[in-house]
mmCIF file of C-alpha atoms in Angstrom:
data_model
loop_
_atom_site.group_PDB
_atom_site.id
_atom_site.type_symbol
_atom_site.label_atom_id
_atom_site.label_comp_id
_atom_site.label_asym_id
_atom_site.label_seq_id
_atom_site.Cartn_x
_atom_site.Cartn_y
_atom_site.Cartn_z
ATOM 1 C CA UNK J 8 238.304 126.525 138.373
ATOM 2 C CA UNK J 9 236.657 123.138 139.020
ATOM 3 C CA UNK J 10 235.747 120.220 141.539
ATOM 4 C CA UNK J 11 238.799 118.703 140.170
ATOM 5 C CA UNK J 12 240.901 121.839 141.129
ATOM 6 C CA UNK J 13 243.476 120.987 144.053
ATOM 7 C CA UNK J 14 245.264 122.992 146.933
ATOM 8 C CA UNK J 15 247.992 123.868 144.401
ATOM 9 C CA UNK J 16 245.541 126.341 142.960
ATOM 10 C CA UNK J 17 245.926 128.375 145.893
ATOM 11 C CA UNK J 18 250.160 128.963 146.318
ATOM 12 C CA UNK J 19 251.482 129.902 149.680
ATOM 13 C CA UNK J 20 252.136 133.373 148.430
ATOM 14 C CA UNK J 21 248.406 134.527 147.650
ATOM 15 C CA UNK J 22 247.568 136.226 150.373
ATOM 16 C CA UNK J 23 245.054 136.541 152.718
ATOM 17 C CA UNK J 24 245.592 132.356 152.873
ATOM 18 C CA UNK J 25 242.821 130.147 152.460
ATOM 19 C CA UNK J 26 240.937 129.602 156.372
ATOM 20 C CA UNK J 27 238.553 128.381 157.895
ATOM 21 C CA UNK J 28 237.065 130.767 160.444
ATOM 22 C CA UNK J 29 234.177 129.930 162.641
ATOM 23 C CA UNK J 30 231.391 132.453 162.265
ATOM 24 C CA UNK J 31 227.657 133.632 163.982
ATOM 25 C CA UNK J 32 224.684 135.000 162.977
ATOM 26 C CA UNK J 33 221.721 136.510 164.666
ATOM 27 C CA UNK J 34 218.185 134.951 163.903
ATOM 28 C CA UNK J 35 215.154 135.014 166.169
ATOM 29 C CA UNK J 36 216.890 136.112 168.871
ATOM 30 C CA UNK J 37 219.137 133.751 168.850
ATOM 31 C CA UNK J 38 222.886 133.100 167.475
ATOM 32 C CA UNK J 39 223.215 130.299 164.679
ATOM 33 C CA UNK J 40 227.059 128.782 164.586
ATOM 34 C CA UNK J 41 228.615 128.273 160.958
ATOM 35 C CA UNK J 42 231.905 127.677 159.642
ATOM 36 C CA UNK J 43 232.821 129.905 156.756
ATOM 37 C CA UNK J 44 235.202 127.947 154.044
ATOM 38 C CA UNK J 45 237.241 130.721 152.730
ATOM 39 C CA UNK J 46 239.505 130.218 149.681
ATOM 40 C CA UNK J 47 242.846 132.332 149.342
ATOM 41 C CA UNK J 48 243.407 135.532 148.018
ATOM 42 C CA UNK J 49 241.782 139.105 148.916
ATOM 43 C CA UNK J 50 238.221 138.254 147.237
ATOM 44 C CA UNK J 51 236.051 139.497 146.560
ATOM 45 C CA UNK J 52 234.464 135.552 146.484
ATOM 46 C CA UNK J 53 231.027 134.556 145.009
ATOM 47 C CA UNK J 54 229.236 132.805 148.131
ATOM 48 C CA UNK J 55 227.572 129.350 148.714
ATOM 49 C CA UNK J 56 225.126 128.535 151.660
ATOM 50 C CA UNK J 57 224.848 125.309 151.980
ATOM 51 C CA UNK J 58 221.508 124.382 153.800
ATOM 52 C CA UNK J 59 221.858 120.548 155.912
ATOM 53 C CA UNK J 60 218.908 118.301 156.226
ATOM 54 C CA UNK J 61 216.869 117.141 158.995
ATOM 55 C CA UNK J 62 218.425 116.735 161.665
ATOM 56 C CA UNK J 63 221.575 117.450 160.017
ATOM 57 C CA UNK J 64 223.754 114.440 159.984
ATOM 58 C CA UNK J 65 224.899 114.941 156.356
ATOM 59 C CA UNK J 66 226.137 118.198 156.749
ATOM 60 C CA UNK J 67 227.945 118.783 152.698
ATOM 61 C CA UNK J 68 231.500 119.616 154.264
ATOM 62 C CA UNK J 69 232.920 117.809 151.236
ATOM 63 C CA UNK J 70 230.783 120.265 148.819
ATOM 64 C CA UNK J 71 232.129 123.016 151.156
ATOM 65 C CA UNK J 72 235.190 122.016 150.233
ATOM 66 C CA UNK J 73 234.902 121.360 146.516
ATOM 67 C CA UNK J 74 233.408 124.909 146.279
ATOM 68 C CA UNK J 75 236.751 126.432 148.053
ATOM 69 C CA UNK J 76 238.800 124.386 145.496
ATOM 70 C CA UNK J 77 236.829 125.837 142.853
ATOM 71 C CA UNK J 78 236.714 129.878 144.375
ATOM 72 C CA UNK J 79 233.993 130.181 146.487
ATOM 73 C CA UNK J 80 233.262 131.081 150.270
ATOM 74 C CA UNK J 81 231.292 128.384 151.003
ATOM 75 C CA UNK J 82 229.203 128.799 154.361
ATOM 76 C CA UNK J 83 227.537 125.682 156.885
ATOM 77 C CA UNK J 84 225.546 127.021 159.337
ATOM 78 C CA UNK J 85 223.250 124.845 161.820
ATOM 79 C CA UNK J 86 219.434 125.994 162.361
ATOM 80 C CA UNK J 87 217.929 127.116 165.645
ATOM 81 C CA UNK J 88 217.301 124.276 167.968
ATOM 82 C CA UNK J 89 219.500 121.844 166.561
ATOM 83 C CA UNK J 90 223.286 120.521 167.297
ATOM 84 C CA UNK J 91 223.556 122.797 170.290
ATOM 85 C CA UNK J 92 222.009 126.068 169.176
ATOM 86 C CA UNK J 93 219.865 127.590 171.293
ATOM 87 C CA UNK J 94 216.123 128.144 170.711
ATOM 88 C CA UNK J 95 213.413 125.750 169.705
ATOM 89 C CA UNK J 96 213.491 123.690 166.742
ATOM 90 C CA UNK J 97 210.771 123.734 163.096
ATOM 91 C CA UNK J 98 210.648 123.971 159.969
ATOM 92 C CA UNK J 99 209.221 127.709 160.229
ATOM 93 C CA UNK J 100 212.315 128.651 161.867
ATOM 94 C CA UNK J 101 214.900 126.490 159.543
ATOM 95 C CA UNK J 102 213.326 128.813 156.704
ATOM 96 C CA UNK J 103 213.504 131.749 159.261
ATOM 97 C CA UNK J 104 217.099 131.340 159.749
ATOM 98 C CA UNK J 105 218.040 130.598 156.625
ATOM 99 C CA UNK J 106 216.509 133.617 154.791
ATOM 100 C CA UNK J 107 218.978 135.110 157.684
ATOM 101 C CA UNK J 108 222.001 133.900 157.453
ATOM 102 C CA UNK J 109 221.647 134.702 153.440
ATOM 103 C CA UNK J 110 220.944 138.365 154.060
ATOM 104 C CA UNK J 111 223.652 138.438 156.411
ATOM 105 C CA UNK J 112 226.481 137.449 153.847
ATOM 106 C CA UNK J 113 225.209 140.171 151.891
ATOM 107 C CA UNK J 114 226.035 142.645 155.103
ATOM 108 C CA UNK J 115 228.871 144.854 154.751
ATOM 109 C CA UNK J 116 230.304 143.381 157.970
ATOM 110 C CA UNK J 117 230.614 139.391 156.527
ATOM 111 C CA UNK J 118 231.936 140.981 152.663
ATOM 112 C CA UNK J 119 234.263 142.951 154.660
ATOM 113 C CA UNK J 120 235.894 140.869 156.982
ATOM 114 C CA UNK J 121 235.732 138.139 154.875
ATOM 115 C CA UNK J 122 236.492 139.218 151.333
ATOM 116 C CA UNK J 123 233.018 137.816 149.900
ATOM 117 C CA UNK J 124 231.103 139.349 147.114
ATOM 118 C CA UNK J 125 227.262 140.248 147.886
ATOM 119 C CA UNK J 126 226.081 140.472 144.465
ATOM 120 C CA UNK J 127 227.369 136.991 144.269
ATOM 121 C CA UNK J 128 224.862 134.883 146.344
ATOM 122 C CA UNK J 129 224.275 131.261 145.756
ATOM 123 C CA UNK J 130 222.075 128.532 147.897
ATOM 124 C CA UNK J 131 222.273 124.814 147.431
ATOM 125 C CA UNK J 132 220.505 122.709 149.862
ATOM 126 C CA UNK J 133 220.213 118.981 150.851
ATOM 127 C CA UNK J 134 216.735 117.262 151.552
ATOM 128 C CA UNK J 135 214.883 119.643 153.817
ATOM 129 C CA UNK J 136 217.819 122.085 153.159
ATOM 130 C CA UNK J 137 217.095 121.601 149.534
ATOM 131 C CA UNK J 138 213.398 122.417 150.462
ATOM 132 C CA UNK J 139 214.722 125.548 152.106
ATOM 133 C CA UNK J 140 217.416 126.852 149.443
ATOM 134 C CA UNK J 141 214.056 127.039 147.005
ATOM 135 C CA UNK J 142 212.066 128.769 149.693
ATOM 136 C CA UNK J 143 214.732 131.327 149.744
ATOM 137 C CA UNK J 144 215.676 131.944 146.283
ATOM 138 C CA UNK J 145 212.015 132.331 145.790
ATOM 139 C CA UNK J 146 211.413 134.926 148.835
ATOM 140 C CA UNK J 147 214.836 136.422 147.317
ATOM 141 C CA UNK J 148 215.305 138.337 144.523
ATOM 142 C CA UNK J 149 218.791 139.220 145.047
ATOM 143 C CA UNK J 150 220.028 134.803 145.318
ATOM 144 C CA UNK J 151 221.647 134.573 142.256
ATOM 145 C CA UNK J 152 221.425 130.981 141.405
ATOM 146 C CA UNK J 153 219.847 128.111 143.543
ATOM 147 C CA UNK J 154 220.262 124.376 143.863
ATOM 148 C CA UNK J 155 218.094 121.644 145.687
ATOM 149 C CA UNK J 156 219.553 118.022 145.774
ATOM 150 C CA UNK J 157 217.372 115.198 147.447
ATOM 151 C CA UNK J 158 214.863 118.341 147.966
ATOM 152 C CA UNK J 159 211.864 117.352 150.404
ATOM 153 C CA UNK J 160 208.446 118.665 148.614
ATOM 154 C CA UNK J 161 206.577 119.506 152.217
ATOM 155 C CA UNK J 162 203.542 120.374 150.507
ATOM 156 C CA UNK J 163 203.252 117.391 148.377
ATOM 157 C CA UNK J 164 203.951 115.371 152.087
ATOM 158 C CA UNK J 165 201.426 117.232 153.853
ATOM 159 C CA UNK J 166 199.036 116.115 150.694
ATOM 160 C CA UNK J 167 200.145 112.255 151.340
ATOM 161 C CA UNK J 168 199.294 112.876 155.106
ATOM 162 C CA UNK J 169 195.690 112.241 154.662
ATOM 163 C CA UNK J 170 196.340 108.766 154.627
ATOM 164 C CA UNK J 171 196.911 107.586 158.367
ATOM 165 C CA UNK J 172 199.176 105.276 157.469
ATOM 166 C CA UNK J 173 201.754 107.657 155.602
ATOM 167 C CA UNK J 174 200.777 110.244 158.307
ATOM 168 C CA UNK J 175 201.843 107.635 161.599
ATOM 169 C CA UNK J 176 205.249 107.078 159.346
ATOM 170 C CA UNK J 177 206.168 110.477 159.078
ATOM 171 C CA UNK J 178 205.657 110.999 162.433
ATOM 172 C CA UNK J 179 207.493 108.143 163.079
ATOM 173 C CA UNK J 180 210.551 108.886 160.707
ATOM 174 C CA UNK J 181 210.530 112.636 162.575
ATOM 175 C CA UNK J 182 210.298 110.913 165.940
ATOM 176 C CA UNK J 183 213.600 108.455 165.093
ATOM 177 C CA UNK J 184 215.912 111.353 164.615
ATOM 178 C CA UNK J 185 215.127 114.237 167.061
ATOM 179 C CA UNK J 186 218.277 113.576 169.529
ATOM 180 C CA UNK J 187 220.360 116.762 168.299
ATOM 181 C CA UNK J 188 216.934 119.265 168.183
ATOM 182 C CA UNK J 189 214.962 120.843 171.108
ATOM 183 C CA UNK J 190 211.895 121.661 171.689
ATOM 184 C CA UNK J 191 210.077 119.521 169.016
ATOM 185 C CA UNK J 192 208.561 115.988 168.226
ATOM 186 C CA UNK J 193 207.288 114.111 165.422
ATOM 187 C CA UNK J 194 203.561 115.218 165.657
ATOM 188 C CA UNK J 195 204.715 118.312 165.883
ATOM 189 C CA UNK J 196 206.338 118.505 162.604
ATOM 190 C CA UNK J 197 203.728 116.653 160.783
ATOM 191 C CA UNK J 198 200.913 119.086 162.019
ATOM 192 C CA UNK J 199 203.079 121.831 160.962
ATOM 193 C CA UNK J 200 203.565 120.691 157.415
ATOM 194 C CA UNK J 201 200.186 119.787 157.511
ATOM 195 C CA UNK J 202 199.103 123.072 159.060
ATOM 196 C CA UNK J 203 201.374 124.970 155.794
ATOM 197 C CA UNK J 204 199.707 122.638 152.912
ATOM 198 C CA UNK J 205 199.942 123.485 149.870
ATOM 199 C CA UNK J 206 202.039 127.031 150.702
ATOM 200 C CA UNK J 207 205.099 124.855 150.941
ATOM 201 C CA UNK J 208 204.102 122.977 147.293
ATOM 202 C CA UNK J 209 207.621 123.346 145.496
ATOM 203 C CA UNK J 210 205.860 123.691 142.214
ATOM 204 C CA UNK J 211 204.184 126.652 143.041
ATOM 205 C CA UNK J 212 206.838 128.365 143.027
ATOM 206 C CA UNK J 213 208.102 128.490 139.881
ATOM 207 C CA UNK J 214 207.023 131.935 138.808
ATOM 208 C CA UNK J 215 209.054 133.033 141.288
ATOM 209 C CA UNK J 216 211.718 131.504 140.165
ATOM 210 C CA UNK J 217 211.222 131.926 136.079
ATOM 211 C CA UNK J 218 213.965 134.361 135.666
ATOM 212 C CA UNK J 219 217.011 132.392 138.061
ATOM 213 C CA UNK J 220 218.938 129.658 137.744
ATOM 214 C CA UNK J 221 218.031 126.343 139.022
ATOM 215 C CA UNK J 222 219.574 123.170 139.781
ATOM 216 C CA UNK J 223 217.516 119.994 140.919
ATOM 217 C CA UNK J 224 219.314 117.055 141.973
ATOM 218 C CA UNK J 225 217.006 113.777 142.196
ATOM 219 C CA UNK J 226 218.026 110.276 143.799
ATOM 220 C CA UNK J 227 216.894 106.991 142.170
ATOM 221 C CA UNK J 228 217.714 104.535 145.031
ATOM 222 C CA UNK J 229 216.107 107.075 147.741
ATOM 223 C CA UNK J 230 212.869 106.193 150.107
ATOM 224 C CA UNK J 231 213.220 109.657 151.730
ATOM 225 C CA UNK J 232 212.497 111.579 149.099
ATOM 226 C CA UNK J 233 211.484 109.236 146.044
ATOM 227 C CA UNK J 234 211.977 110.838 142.751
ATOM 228 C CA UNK J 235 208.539 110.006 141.495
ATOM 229 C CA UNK J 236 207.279 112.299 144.744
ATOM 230 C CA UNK J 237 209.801 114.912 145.185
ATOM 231 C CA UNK J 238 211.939 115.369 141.752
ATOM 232 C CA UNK J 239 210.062 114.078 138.284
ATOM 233 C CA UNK J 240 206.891 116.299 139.085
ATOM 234 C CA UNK J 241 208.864 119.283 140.266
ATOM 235 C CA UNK J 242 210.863 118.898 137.052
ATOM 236 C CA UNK J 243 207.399 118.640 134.823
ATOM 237 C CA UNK J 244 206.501 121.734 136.279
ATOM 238 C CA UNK J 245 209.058 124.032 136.260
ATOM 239 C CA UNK J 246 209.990 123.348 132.468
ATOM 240 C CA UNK J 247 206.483 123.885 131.809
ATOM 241 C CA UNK J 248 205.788 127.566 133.172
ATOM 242 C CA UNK J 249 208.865 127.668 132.159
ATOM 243 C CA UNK J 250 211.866 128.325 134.515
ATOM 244 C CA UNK J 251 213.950 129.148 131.566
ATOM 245 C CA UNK J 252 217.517 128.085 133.089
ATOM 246 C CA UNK J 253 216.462 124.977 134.687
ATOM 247 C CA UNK J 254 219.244 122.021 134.879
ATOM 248 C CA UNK J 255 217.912 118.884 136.430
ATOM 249 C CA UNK J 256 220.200 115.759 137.081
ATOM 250 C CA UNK J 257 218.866 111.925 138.755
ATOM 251 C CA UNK J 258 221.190 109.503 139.944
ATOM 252 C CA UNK J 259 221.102 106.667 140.719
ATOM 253 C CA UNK J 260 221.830 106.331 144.502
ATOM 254 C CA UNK J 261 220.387 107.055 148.013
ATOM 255 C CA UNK J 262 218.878 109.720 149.737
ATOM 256 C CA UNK J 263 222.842 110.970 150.744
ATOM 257 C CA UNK J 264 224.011 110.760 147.719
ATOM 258 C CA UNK J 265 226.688 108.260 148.984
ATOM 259 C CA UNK J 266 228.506 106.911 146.055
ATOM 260 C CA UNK J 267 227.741 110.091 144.090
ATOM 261 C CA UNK J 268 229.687 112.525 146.140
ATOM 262 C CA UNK J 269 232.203 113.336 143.473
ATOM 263 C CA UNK J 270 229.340 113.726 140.563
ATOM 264 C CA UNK J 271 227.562 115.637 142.978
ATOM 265 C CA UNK J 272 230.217 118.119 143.464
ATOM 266 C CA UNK J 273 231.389 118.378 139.799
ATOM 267 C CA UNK J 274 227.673 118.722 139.102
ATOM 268 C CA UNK J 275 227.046 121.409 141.809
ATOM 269 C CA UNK J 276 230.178 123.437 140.835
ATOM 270 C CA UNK J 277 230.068 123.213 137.085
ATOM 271 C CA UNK J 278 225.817 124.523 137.517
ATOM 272 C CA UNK J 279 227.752 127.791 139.508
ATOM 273 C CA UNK J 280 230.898 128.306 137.228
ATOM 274 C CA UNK J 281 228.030 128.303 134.042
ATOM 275 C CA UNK J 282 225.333 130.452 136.191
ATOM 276 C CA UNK J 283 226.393 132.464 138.812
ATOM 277 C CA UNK J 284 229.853 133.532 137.548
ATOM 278 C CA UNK J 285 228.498 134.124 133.712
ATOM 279 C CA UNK J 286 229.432 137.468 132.870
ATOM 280 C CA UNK J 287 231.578 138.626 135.953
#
C-alpha cells in the first residue's frame, strides 16, 4: 500500500474494522495518553510512533493517518508534563517516555489487544521528536527503522549556547511556548541541554545506528532548525562512518513542513514500505 491508498482499501467486511482507540502507558510513574490509529483487519500490523515536538502543537495526525491508509498502527502519545499529563516536564523525561511507550508496543498486552506486530517497530519523529526517535533507535536494538524530520541537534545547540546572545534566544524561544507543560521554564531547558553537551550530539551516534535504516528529513525555509545546523552536517556524517541505509530528503519549506505535508507522507511511507516491511 501507499500514502495515496484510500479508505476503500479497507472494505466493510475485513474485520476487526479499522478504529481508533484511545490508549495509556506507564512511564515514571506516571500515565502518558495516546491514540492508537489502527487499520482494519486482524494484524498482525508493523507499528509507527510518532514522536511530537516541543510543546507539541504539530502533533503528525495526518502522518498517523497516511500510515493507517498504507497498513500500519500508527501511535501519538503526549510526554510527561505536557497537554494535561501529569508529572513534570524535560527533555530527560520526553526521551524517558519515549524509550517507554516503544517497549510497551512490543508488550504482549498492546500486540494482543491490538493486533500489532512487535518485531515490526518503527519511530519517526518531528523536531525535538525527531531528536528523540534517533535517541531511541540508537538506545534500541530491536527499532527496526527510524526517521527524524525537522530533527533538533541538542548537542550542536548546547555548543551554540556559549554565545550569550544565542543562549538568551533559546531561552527565550523555550520561554514563548511553555503554556501546555508543567513544571519547567526556559532556563531550565537551556541548562539542561547545556548540562547534556555533546551526549545529545546526533552525529555521534551513528555507530549505533550503522546497521538500521534511517530517514532524515531537512527543511530549507526553517529558522528552528536550519538545515546548515541540524540536517547537512548530520547527513555528512552519517554517510561517512557509514550508516549504510541512510535516505536523506530537504525541502524546501518551514520548520512544519506546511506545504509539504503530502511529500512528507509519501516520503515517510515509501522509506517504511522499502525498509521495515523488506522481506516480511
Amino acid at each position: 500500500m501507499t500514502a495515496a491508498s484510500s479508505e476503500a482499501d479497507f472494505p466493510p467486511s475485513l474485520t476487526p474494522a479499522a478504529a481508533t482507540p484511545a490508549v495509556r502507558f506507564p512511564s515514571g510513574g506516571h500515565t502518558l495518553l495516546g491514540v492508537l490509529h489502527r487499520p482494519a483487519g486482524p494484524g498482525p500490523h508493523p507499528v509507527v510512533v510518532l514522536l511530537h515536538g516541543f510543546p507539541g502543537n504539530e502533533r503528525n495526525f495526518d502522518l498517523a493517518q497516511a500510515l493507517r491508509r498504507a497498513g500500519y498502527a500508527a501511535l501519538v502519545f503526549h510526554y510527561r508534563g505536557s497537554w494535561g499529563v501529569g508529572g513534570s516536564y524535560s527533555w530527560r523525561h520526553v526521551l524517558e517516555d519515549a524509550a517507554a511507550v516503544v517497549d510497551a508496543v512490543r508488550g504482549d498486552a498492546m500486540a494482543g489487544a491490538h493486533g500489532l506486530d512487535p518485531s515490526r517497530v518503527a519511530v519517526v519523529g518531528h523536531s525535538l521528536g525527531g531528536f528523540a526517535a534517533l535517541m531511541t533507535a540508537a538506545a534500541d536494538p530491536r527499532v527496526g527503522a527510524v526517521a527524524s524530520i525537522a530533527g533538533f541537534d541538542f548537542g550542536a545547540a548546547a555548543a551554540a549556547c556559549q554565545d550569550p546572545a544565542v543562549r538568551a534566544g533559546y531561552v527565550e524561544a523555550f520561554d514563548d511556548d511553555l503554556l501546555p507543560l508543567k513544571d519547567t521554564s526556559g532556563e531550565a531547558l537551556v541548562r539542561e541541554m547545556e548540562a547534556a553537551g555533546p551526549a545529545w550530539r546526533l552525529g555521534e551516534l551513528a555507530p549505533r545506528l550503522a546497521d538500521r535504516p534511517v530517514l532524515l528529513v531537512g527543511t530549507g525555509r526553517d529558522p528552528v532548525t536550519p538545515a546548515g545546523t541540524h540536517h547537512h552536517p548530520l547527513v555528512r556524517l552519517y554517510r561517512e562512518f557509514p550508516v549504510e541505509r541512510l535516505e536523506h530528503r530537504l525541502f524546501e519549506t518551514d520548520h512544519a513542513l506546511s506545504d509539504h505535508r503530502t511529500a512528507l507522507a509519501r516520503t515517510v511511507v515509501d522509506f517504511l514500505d522499502r525498509q521495515l516491511l523488506a522481506g516480511a
